Structure formats: C-alpha cells, structure tokens
Coordinates of C-alpha atoms in Angstrom, one line a residue:
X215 CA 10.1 13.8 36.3
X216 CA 7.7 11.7 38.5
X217 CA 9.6 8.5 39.3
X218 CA 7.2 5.6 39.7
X219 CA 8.1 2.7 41.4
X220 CA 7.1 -0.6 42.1
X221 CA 8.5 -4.2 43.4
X222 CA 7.3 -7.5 42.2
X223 CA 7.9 -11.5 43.4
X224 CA 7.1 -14.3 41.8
X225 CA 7.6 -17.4 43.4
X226 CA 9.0 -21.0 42.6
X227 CA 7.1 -23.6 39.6
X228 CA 7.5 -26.6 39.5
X229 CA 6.9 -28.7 35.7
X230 CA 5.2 -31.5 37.2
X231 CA 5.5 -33.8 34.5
X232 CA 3.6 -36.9 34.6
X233 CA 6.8 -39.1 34.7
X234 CA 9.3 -38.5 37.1
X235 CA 13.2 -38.4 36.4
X236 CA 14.6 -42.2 35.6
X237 CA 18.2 -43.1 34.3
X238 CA 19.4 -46.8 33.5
X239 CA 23.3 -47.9 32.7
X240 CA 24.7 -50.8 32.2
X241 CA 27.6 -52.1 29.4
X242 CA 27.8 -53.9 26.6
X243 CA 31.1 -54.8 26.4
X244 CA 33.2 -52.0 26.9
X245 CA 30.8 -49.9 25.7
X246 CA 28.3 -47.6 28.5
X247 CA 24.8 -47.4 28.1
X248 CA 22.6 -44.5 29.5
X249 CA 19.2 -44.5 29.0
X250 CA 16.0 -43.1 30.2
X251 CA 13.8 -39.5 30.7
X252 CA 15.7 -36.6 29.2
X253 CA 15.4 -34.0 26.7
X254 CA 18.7 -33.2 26.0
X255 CA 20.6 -36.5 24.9
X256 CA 24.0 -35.2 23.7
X257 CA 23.9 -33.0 27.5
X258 CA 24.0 -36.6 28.7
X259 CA 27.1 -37.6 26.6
X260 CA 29.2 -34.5 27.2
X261 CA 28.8 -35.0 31.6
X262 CA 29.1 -38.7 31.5
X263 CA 32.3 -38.7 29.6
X264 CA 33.8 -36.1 32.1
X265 CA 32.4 -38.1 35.5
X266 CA 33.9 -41.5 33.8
X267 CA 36.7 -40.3 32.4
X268 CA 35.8 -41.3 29.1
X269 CA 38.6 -40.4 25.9
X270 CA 35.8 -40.4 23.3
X271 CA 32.3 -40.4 22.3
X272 CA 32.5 -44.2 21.0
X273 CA 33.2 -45.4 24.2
X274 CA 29.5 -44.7 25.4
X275 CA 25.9 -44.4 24.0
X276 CA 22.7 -42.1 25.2
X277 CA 19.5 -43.4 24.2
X278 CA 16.3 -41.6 24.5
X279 CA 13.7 -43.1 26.0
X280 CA 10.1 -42.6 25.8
X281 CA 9.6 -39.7 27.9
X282 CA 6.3 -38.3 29.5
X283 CA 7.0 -34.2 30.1
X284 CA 9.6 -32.4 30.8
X285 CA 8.7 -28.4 30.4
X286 CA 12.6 -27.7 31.2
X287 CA 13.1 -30.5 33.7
X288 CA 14.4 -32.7 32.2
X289 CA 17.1 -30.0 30.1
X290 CA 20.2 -30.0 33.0
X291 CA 18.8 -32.7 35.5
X292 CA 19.5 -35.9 33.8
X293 CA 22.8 -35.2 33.8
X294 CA 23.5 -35.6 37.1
X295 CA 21.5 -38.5 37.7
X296 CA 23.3 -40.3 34.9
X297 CA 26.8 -39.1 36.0
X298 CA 25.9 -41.0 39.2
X299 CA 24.0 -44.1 38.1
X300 CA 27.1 -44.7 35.5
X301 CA 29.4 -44.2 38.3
X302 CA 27.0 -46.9 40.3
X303 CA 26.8 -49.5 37.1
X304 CA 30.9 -48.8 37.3
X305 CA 31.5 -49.8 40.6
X306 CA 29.0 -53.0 41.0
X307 CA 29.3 -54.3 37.7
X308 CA 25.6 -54.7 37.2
X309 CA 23.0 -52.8 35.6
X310 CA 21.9 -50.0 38.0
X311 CA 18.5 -48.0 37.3
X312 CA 17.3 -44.9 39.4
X313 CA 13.4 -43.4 39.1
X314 CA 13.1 -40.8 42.0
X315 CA 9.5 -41.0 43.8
X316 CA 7.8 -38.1 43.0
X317 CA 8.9 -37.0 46.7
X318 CA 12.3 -37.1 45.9
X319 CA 12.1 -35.9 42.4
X320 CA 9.9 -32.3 43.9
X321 CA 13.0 -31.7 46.7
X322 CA 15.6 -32.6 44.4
X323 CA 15.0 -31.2 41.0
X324 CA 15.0 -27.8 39.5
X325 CA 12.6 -25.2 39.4
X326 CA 11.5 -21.9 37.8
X327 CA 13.9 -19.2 39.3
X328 CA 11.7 -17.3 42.1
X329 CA 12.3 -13.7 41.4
X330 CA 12.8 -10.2 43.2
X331 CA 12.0 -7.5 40.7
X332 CA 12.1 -3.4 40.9
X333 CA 11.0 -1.4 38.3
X334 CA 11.5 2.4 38.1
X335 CA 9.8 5.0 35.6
X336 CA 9.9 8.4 34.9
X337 CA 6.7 10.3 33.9
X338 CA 6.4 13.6 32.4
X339 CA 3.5 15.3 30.7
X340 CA 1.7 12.0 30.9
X341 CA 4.8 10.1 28.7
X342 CA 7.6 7.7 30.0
X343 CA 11.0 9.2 29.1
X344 CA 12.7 6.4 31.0
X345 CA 13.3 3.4 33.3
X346 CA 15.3 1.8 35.7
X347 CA 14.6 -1.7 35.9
X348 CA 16.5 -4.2 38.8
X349 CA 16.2 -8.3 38.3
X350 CA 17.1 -10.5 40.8
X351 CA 16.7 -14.2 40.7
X352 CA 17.3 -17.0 42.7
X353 CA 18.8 -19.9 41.7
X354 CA 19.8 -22.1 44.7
X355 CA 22.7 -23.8 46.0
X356 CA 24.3 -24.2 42.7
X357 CA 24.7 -21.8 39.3
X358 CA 23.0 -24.8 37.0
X359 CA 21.5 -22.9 33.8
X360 CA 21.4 -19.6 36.2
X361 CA 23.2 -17.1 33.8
X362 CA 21.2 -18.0 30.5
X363 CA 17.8 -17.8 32.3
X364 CA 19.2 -14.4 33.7
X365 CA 20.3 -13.6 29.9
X366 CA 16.5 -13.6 29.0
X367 CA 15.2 -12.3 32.0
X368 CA 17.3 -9.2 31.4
X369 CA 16.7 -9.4 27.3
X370 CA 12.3 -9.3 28.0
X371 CA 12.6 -7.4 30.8
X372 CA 10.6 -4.3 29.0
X373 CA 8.3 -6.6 27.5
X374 CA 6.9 -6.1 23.9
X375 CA 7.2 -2.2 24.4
X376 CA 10.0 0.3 23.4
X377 CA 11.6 2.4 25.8
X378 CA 14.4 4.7 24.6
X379 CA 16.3 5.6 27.6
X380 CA 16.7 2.3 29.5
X381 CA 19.0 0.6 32.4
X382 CA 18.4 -2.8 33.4
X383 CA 20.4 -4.4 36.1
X384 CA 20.4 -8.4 36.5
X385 CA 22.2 -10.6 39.4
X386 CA 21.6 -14.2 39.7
X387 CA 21.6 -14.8 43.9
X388 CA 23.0 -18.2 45.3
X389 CA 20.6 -19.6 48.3
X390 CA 20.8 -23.0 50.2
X391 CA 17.8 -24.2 48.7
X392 CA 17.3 -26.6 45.6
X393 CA 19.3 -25.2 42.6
X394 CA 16.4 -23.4 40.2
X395 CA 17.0 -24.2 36.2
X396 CA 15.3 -24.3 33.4
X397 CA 11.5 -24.1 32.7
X398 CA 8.9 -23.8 30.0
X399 CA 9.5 -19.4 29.2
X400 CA 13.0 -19.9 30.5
X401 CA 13.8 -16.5 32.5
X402 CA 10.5 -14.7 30.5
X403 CA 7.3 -15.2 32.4
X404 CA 9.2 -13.4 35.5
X405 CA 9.8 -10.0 34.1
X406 CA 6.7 -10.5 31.1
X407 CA 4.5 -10.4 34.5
X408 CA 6.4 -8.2 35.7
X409 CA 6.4 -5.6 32.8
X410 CA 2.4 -5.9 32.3
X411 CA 1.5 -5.7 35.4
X412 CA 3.6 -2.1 35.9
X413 CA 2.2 -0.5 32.5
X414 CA -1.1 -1.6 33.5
X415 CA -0.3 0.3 36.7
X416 CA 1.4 3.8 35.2
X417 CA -1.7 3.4 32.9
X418 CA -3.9 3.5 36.0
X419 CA -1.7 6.4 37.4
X420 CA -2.6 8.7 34.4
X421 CA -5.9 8.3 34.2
X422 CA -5.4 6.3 31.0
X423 CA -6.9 3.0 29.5
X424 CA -4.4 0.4 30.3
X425 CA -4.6 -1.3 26.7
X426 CA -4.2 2.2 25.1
X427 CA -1.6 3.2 27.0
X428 CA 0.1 -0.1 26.2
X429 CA -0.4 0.7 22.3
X430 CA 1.5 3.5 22.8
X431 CA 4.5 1.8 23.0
X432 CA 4.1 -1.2 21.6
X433 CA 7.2 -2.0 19.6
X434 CA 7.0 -2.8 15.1
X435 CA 8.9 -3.8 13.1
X436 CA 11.8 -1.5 12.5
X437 CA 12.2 -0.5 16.3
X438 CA 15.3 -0.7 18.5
X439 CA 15.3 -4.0 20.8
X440 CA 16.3 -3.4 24.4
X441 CA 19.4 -4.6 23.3
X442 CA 19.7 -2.2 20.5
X443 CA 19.1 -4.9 17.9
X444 CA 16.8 -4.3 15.6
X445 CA 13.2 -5.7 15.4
X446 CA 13.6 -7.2 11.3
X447 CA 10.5 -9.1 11.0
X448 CA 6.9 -7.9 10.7
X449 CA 5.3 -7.4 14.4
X450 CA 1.7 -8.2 14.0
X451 CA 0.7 -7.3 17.4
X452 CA -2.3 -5.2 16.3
X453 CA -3.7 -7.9 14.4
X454 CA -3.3 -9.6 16.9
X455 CA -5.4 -8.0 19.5
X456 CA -8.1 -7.3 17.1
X457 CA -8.2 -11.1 16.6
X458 CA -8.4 -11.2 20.4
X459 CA -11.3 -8.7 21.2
X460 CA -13.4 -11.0 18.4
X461 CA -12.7 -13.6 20.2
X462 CA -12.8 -12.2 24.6
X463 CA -15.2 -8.9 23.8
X464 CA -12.3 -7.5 26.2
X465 CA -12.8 -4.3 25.5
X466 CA -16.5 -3.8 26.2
X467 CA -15.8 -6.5 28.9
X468 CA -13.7 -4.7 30.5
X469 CA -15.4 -1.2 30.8
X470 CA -18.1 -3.1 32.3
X471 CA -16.5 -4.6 34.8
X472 CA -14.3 -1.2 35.4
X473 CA -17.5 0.4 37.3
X474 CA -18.2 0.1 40.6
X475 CA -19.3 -3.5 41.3
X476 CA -21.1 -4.5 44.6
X477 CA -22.4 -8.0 46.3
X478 CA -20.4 -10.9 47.2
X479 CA -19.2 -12.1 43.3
X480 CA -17.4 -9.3 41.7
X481 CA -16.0 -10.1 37.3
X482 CA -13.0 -8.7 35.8
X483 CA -11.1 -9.1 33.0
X484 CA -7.3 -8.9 32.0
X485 CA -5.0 -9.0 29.0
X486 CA -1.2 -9.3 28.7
X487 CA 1.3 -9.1 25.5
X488 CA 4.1 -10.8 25.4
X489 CA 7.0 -12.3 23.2
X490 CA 9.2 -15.3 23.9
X491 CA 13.1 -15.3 21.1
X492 CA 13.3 -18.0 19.0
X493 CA 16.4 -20.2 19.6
X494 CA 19.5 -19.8 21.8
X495 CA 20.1 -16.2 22.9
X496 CA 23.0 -14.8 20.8
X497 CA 25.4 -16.6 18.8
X498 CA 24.6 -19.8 20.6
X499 CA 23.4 -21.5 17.8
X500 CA 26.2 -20.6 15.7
X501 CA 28.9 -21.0 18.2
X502 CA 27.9 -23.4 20.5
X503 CA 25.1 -25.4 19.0
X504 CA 26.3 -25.8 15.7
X505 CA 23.6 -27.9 14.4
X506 CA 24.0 -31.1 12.1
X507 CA 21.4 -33.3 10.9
X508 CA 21.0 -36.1 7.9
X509 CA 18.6 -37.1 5.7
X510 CA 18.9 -40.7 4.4
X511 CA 17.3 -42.4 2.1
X512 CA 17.9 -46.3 1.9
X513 CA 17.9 -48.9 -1.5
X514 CA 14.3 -49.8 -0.7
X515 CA 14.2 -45.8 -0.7
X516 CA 12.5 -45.3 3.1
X517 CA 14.2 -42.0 4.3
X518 CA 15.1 -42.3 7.6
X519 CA 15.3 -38.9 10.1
X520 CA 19.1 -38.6 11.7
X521 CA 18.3 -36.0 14.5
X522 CA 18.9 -35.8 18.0
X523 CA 16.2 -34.1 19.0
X524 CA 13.2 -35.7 21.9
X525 CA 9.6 -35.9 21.5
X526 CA 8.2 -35.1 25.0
X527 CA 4.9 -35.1 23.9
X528 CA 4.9 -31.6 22.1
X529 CA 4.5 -34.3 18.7
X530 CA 8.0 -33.5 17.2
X531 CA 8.1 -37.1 15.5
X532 CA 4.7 -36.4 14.1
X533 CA 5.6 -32.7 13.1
X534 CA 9.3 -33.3 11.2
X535 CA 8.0 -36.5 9.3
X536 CA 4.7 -34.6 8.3
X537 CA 7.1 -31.7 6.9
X538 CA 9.1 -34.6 4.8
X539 CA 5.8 -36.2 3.5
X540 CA 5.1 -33.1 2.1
X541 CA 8.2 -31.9 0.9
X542 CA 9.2 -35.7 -0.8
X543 CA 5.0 -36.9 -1.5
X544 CA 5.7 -40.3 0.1
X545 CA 3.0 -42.1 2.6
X546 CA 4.0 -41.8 6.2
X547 CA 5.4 -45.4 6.1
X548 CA 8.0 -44.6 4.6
X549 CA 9.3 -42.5 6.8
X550 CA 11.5 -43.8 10.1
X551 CA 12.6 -40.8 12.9
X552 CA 13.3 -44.0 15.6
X553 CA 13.9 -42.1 19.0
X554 CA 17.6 -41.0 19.4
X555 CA 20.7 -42.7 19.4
X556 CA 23.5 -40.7 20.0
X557 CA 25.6 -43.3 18.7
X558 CA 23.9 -43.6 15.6
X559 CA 23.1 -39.4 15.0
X560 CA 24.8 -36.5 14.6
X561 CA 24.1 -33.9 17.3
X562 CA 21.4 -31.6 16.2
X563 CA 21.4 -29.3 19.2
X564 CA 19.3 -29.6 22.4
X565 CA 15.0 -30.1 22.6
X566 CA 15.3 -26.3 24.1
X567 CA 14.5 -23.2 23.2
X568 CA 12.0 -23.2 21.1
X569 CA 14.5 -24.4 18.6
X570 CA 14.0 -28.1 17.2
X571 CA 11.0 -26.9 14.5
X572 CA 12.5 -23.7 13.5
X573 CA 16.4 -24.1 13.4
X574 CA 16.6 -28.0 13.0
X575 CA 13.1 -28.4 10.9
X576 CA 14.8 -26.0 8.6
X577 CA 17.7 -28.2 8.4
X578 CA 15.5 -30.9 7.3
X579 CA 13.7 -29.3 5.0
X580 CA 16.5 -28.1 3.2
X581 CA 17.9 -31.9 3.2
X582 CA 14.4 -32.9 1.6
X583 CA 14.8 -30.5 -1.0
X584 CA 18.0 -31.8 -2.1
X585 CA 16.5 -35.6 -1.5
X586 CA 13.7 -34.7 -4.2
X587 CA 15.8 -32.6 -6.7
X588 CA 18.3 -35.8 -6.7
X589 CA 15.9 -38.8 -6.0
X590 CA 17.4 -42.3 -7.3
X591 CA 15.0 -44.9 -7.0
X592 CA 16.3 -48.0 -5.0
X593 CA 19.9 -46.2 -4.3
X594 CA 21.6 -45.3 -0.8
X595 CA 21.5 -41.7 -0.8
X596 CA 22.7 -39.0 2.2
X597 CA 22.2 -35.5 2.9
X598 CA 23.6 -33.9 5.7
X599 CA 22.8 -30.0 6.4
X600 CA 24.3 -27.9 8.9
X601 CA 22.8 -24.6 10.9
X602 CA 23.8 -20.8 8.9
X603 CA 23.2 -17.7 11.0
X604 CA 20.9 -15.5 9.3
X605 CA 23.2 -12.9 7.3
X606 CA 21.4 -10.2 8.2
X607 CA 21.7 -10.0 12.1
X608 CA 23.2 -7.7 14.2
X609 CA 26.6 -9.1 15.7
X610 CA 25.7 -10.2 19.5
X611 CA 28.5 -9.1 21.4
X612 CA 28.5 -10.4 25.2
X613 CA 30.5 -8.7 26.5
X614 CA 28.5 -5.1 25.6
X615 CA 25.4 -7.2 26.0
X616 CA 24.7 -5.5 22.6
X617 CA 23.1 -6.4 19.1
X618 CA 20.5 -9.2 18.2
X619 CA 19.6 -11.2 20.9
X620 CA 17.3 -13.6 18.5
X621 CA 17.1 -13.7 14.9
X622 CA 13.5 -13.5 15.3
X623 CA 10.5 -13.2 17.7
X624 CA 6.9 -15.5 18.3
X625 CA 4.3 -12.9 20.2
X626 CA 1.3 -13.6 21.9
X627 CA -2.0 -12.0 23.2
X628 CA -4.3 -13.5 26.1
X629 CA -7.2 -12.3 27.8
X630 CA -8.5 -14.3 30.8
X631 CA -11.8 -13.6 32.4
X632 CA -12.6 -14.4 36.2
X633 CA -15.2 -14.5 38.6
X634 CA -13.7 -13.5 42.4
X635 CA -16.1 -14.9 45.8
X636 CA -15.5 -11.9 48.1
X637 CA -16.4 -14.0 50.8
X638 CA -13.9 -16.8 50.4
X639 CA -11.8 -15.3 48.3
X640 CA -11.9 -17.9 45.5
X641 CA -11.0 -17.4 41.7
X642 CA -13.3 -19.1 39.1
X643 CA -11.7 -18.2 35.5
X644 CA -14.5 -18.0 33.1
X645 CA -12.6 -18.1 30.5
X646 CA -9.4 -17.7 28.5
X647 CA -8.9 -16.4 25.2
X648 CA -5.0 -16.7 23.2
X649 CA -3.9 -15.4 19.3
X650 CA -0.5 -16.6 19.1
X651 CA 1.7 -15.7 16.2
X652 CA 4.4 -18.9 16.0
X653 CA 5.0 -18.1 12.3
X654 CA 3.3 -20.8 10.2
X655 CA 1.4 -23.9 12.5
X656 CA 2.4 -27.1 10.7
X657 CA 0.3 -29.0 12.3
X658 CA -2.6 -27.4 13.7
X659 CA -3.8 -29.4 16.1
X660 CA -0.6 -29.9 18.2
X661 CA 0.5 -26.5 17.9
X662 CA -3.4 -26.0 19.8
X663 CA -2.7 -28.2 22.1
X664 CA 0.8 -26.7 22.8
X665 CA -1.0 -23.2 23.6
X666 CA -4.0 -24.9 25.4
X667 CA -1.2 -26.7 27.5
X668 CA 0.9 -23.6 28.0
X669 CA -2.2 -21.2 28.9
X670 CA -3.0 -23.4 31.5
X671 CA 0.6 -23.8 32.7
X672 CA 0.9 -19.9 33.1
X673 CA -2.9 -19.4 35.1
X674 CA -1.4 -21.8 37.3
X675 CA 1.6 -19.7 37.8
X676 CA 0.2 -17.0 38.4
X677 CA -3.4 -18.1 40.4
X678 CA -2.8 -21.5 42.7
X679 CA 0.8 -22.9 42.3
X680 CA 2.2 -21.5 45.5
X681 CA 5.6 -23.4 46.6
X682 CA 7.6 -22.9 49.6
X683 CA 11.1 -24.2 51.4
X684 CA 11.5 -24.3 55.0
X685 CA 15.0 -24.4 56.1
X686 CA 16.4 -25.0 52.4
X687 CA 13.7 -27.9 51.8
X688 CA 10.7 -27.9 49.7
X689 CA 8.1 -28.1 52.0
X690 CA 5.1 -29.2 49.6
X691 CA 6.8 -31.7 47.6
X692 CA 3.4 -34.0 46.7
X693 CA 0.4 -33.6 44.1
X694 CA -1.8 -32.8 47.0
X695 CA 0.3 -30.5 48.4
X696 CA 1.3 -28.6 45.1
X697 CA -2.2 -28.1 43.2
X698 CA -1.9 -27.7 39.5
X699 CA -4.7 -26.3 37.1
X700 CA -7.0 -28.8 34.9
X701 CA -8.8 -28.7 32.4
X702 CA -11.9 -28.4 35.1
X703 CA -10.3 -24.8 36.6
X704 CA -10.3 -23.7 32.9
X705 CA -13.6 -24.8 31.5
X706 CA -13.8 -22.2 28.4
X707 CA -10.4 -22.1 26.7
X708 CA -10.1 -20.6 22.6
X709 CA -6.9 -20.2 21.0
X710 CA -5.9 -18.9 17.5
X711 CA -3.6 -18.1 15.0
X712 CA -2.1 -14.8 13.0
X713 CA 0.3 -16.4 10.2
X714 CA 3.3 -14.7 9.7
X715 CA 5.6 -16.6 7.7
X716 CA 9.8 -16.8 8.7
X717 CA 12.2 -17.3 6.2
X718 CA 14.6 -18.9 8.1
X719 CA 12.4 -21.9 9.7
X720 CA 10.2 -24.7 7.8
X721 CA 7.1 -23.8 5.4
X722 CA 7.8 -20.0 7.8
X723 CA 7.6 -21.8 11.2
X724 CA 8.7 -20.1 14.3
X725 CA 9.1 -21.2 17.8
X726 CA 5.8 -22.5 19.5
X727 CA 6.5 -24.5 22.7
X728 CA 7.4 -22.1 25.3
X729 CA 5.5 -18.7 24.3
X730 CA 2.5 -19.4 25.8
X731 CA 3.8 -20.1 29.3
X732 CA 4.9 -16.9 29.4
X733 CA 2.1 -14.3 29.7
X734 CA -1.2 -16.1 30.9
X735 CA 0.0 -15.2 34.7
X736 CA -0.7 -11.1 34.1
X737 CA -3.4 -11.3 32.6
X738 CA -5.4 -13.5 35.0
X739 CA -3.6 -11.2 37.7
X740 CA -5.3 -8.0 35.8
X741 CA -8.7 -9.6 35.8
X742 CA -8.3 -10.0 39.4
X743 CA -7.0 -5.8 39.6
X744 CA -10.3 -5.7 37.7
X745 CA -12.8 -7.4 39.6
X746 CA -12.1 -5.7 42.7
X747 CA -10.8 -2.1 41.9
X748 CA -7.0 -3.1 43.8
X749 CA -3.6 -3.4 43.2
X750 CA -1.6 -6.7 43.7

C-alpha cells in the first residue's frame, strides 16, 4: 500500500469569557460559604471539603452566582480558587473575596490542550484500507481534566467517517507551562481539524473531489464506531449537506474557485463534518454522575426547579422552565429555577458535556409528567427522578477502551467562504453557513445563538487566536494582545436545523452547546487550501 502521511498542530485557546474568575467565603456560623463564577457547583463542594477538612456536606454551602461565560473555564478552575479563598476566610476570620485581573486570570487559568497530531493512511487502488493515527496533547504542569479530554480526542479522532482497520495511539504530555483543561469541544476540535483537513488531502492525492471522497466514508446508522460501538440512532449527515449547499452554493462555489485564480484577491471555499458525544464519555453518567433532580410543587401550587445545574448564558433557566410550561400548561410565573444552592438541591451532575438539556432535561420532564398525571390543587407535592442508562448500549469497558463511548451523537456541517489579500496576507470571511442536527431545538432562538456563538468561536481557532508561552508564561495575556473574532470579522453568518428526534432527552433534544465549536476551524482552513491552490 501507499502510506500517506501527514503531521498537524494546533495551538492553545483561550475562552475569553467576559467575566473573569471571582470566589467569595465567608461563615455563617459554623457553616462555610462559597460563592461566585463557576459552572460546576457540587466540583466546588467535593475540593472544599477535602482542603478544610470538612466531615460532611452540611457543614458548607456553594452558591452560584450570576456568571458571565465560561466555555470550560470555569468547569476545574474554581476549585482551586475556592480551596484557597476558604482556606484565606479560615485563617483571618473575615470574609475574603478574589476576582483575578484579566492578566492574572489569562497566565493562570486553563486552556484548550495545544496538540501534536500524526496521521498515517494506507492507499490502494484509490481506497483507504487503513490508518495509523498518533495524538499527543499537552496539558501543562499539572494532569487537571487531561485524561478525559484525551478520552475524546482519541474517541473523534477519525471523525464522522468509518475506517475498518484502525490504531489510534493517545499520550497526554506534562510541560511547565499553565495546566490546559477543559474547553467548549473538550479534546474534539483538535483531531475534527485534524481528520478533515487529511481527507481533504488523500482526496487531493487521488485526483478526487474532496466532498465525494468524504461521502465515501461517511459513517450511518448501523456502522461500527471507532470504538466498536455501534452507531444506534439515524445519521442524517446527507440531509444535512443538502441543507448546506441550499444554503453556501458550496458545490458550484467551490469548482469555481478550484481553477486557476490570478490578481492580488484570490476566493475559496471550505466545508468540514463533524460530530461532538452527548454526555460524559462512557459509563460516567451512570457511575459517576449519577444524576438526581426534583420537581416540587408547593400549596399555592408554584413548582419550583431543584437542579444544580448553571446558566452561563447558553439560557438553561429559560430552556428547562419553558419545557415545564409546556409539559404542566401553567404561565411562566409560576415557575421558580432560583440559581443553585447546593444546600438546598440535589446534585444533578455538572453544566458539562453537553449534558444538562439532554440527560437532566429528561429528568425533568419525566418529573412533570408524573406532576400532571397526579396534580392536587393547593397540596405540597415532590417528585424526584434519577438518571437510567439507556438499555440498549454497548457495555463501555475502559480498560479495552471498547463499546459505546456515547449513547448518542449531535453532527454538524459548515461551509465558510473567504476572500485572501495576496499582498498582505489577510483573511476576510465572506461568509459562514452551519446545519446542525442537536436533536429537537426547544428553543429556537438560543439554540441559534448557541451555534452563531460557537461558529465564531471555532473561525477564531482556527484563523486569528494565536497564543504563545515564553519560558512557561503566557506571553499575550490581554484583549489586545489575544484578538478574538466579532461579529464584524463574520459579517454573513446562516445557521439551521435537521430535526432528528432522541428518545432518551426532552421533546428528542440532544446536546447543543459544544458541537459547533468543533469543526468551523477546517473548514475556514479549506477555503484558505482553496483560494490559493496550497496546503497548510
């Protein structure tokens, strides 16, 4: 066989969330207060009660704070700020409050994992009969969420496509540099860029249509997973893209812009398919996680939310009390989801993951169910549901690294268009074009804005956010320094929709938050292949 190979880095992100990290503690009484910026609040409780020495869970509280982005940052990171501004508020006796500078919070805070790929493929007669794929990510001076990031970097590492004979090898590397963590895609948009950009290449290398060739093996439903799990729900991929040349004109876009182009400003276009798993990898959720949420309704019968789960401004409190307006047919009023008190609610899991919609939203709408089957007018009444694996998986086995990874998948397809000055070698995107299938969109709007937000997140990856350390320090730790797409470096943006309904998550819902932050960076990085006849 022809062996074809080819090495790809991507470099460090950072979330740049409008509000920087910020803790408070203080007592009341005995008891210890935390609160602040955070998306994780019963992460918080577990660490605390270690660093303090704590017996039990009533001796402290986490409360939630409003909290203005967090894209990942704020999963691991609060952590160890509160574990040391308890320890402070311990020691002084007096309230003690820390909000890092946003200085401070750039050098000190986690990042997407740079990464060091090598992908290896064997042609014959024009087919791929196999590949041998090495991952290697960084992830700083200290493990932090290292090995799960690594888990799904390994899991997507041959992207939406199925390939039979397949070895992937995936390390985790420590550096003296700022410990790397989690971040909107979590481990995906490394090997999804990755992955498209090198079938996009063996494409090229047969003389064949990149998107064609890519059809080829485009996985359904049915297929082996890299894992050897099985792909159980429908895969509407082709729909998909059909959507998406409505919507781009790729196709005839791109054979234009595939002939020889001259002057200084040269157009190409680029497209990228990608998938992001819904919920923890594994048996997380089942074995870890192990999600529990209440429903109450009081005597003057408002029904009150009991979840632990944050609203960072992807509209979670708007999105879980729509689905219980519709479900029960009572005015929003009536419904209370107060931000989370961990001494007040049960611990619903973590705001990660793609998880809080499909896995906890379907806890709640199985609680409303029973709420409106049994309603009593003006009596106390209290539903509590907890998580159930899906029956039909394949058992995850660890160890083997074998079996379902998810219990099901959210897909993508983007096109981005660009304009390239040969001259100064700047990019102008002309515009950006995303079907997403997340299931069923409960709320429209804010699952558009969610993909509008993401989109933009992943151009920026992969056209302008360039980061670098000098001697273990992030050198461009400021705003100015460490430019971030607009709205103005994206001025035509269209997103869409392909329902395709889940059982196992709310009115079909799937995961939405982090899948389109995972494969905007290819195909802006195609469009620039495109434009000017290259490889990158």
């Amino acid at each position: 066989d022809k062996v074809f190979t080819e090495e790809y880095h991507t470099g460090y992100q950072e979330q740049a969330y409008l509000e920087t990290q910020g803790i408070l503690a203080y007592y009341e009484g005995a008891k210890l207060v935390i609160r602040g910026s955070m998306q994780c609040p019963y992460y918080l409780v577990g660490a605390v009660k270690i660093a303090m020495g704590l017996k039990d869970n009533s001796q402290l509280k986490v409360l939630f704070d409003y909290t203005g982005g967090a894209f990942g940052g704020k999963e691991d990171y609060p952590s160890v700020l509160a574990c040391q501004t308890a320890v402070a508020t311990k020691k002084v006796g007096r309230p003690v409050r820390v909000v890092l500078a946003r200085r401070e919070d750039i050098i000190s805070t986690s990042k997407r994992h740079p990464a060091y790929l090598t992908y290896k493929t064997a042609l014959r007669a024009g087919k791929i009969t196999g590949m041998d794929i090495d991952i290697l990510y960084d992830s700083g001076a200290y493990r932090t969420l290292s090995l799960v990031v690594l888990q799904r970097g390994i899991i997507g590492a041959i992207g939406v496509y199925r390939i039979d004979n397949l070895h992937v090898r995936g390390r985790s590397g420590k550096t003296n540099t700022v410990p790397n963590g989690a971040f909107r895609g979590f481990g995906g948009p490394q090997v999804f860029f990755a992955m498209e950009m090198h079938m996009s290449h063996l494409a090229k290398e047969l003389g064949r249509d990149p998107l064609d060739f890519k059809k080829e093996y485009m996985v359904k439903q049915g297929d082996v997973t890299s894992t050897n799990g099985i792909y159980h729900c429908p895969v509407v991929l082709p729909q998909m893209l059909e959507k998406l040349d409505n919507m781009s004109d790729y196709q005839k876009k791109y054979a234009a812009y595939k002939k020889p182009q001259s002057g200084r400003y040269r157009k190409g276009i680029g497209l990228s398919l990608v998938y992001h798993g819904c919920g923890f990898t594994g048996n997380g959720e089942r074995d870890l996680i192990k999600a529990v949420m209440k429903l109450i309704k009081y005597e003057d019968d408002r029904v009150e939310i009991m979840a632990v789960n944050t609203d960072m401004g992807q509209g979670l409190k708007t999105t879980f009390i729509k689905l219980v307006t519709t479900i029960l047919g009572i005015p929003q009023e009536q419904v209370i989801f107060a931000n989370p008190d961990t001494s007040r609610v049960p611990d619903s899991g973590p705001t990660v993951a793609s998880r809080s919609m499909m896995n906890v939203g379907k806890l709640l709408e199985r609680a409303c169910l029973k709420l409106k089957a049994n309603w009593q007018k003006g009596v106390y009444q209290e539903f509590e549901e907890r998580y159930q694996h899906p029956a039909y998986l394949i058992p995850w086995n660890l160890d083997t690294f074998s079996g379902d990874a998810y219990p099901t998948y959210s897909w993508a397809t983007n096109a981005v268009e660009v304009q390239v000055d040969t001259l100064t070698g700047a990019t102008q995107v002309l515009g950006a074009w995303g079907v997403y299938d997340i299931g069923y969109p409960i709320d429209e709007k804010i699952c558009k804005g969610q993909m509008e937000g993401g989109f933009l997140q992943a151009i920026g990856y992969g056209g302008m956010e360039q980061m670098t350390a000098e001697k273990g320090v992030i050198r461009n730790a400021s705003l100015s320094d460490y430019i971030i797409p607009t709205a103005k470096d994206v001025p035509h943006m269209e997103v869409a929709f392909v329902n395709n309904p889940y059982e196992f998550g709310p009115f079909g819902a799937k995961g939405a938050g982090e899948l389109p932050a995972v494969g905007g960076a290819s195909a802006y990085v195609e469009a620039l292949e495109n434009a000017l006849a290259t490889r990158f």
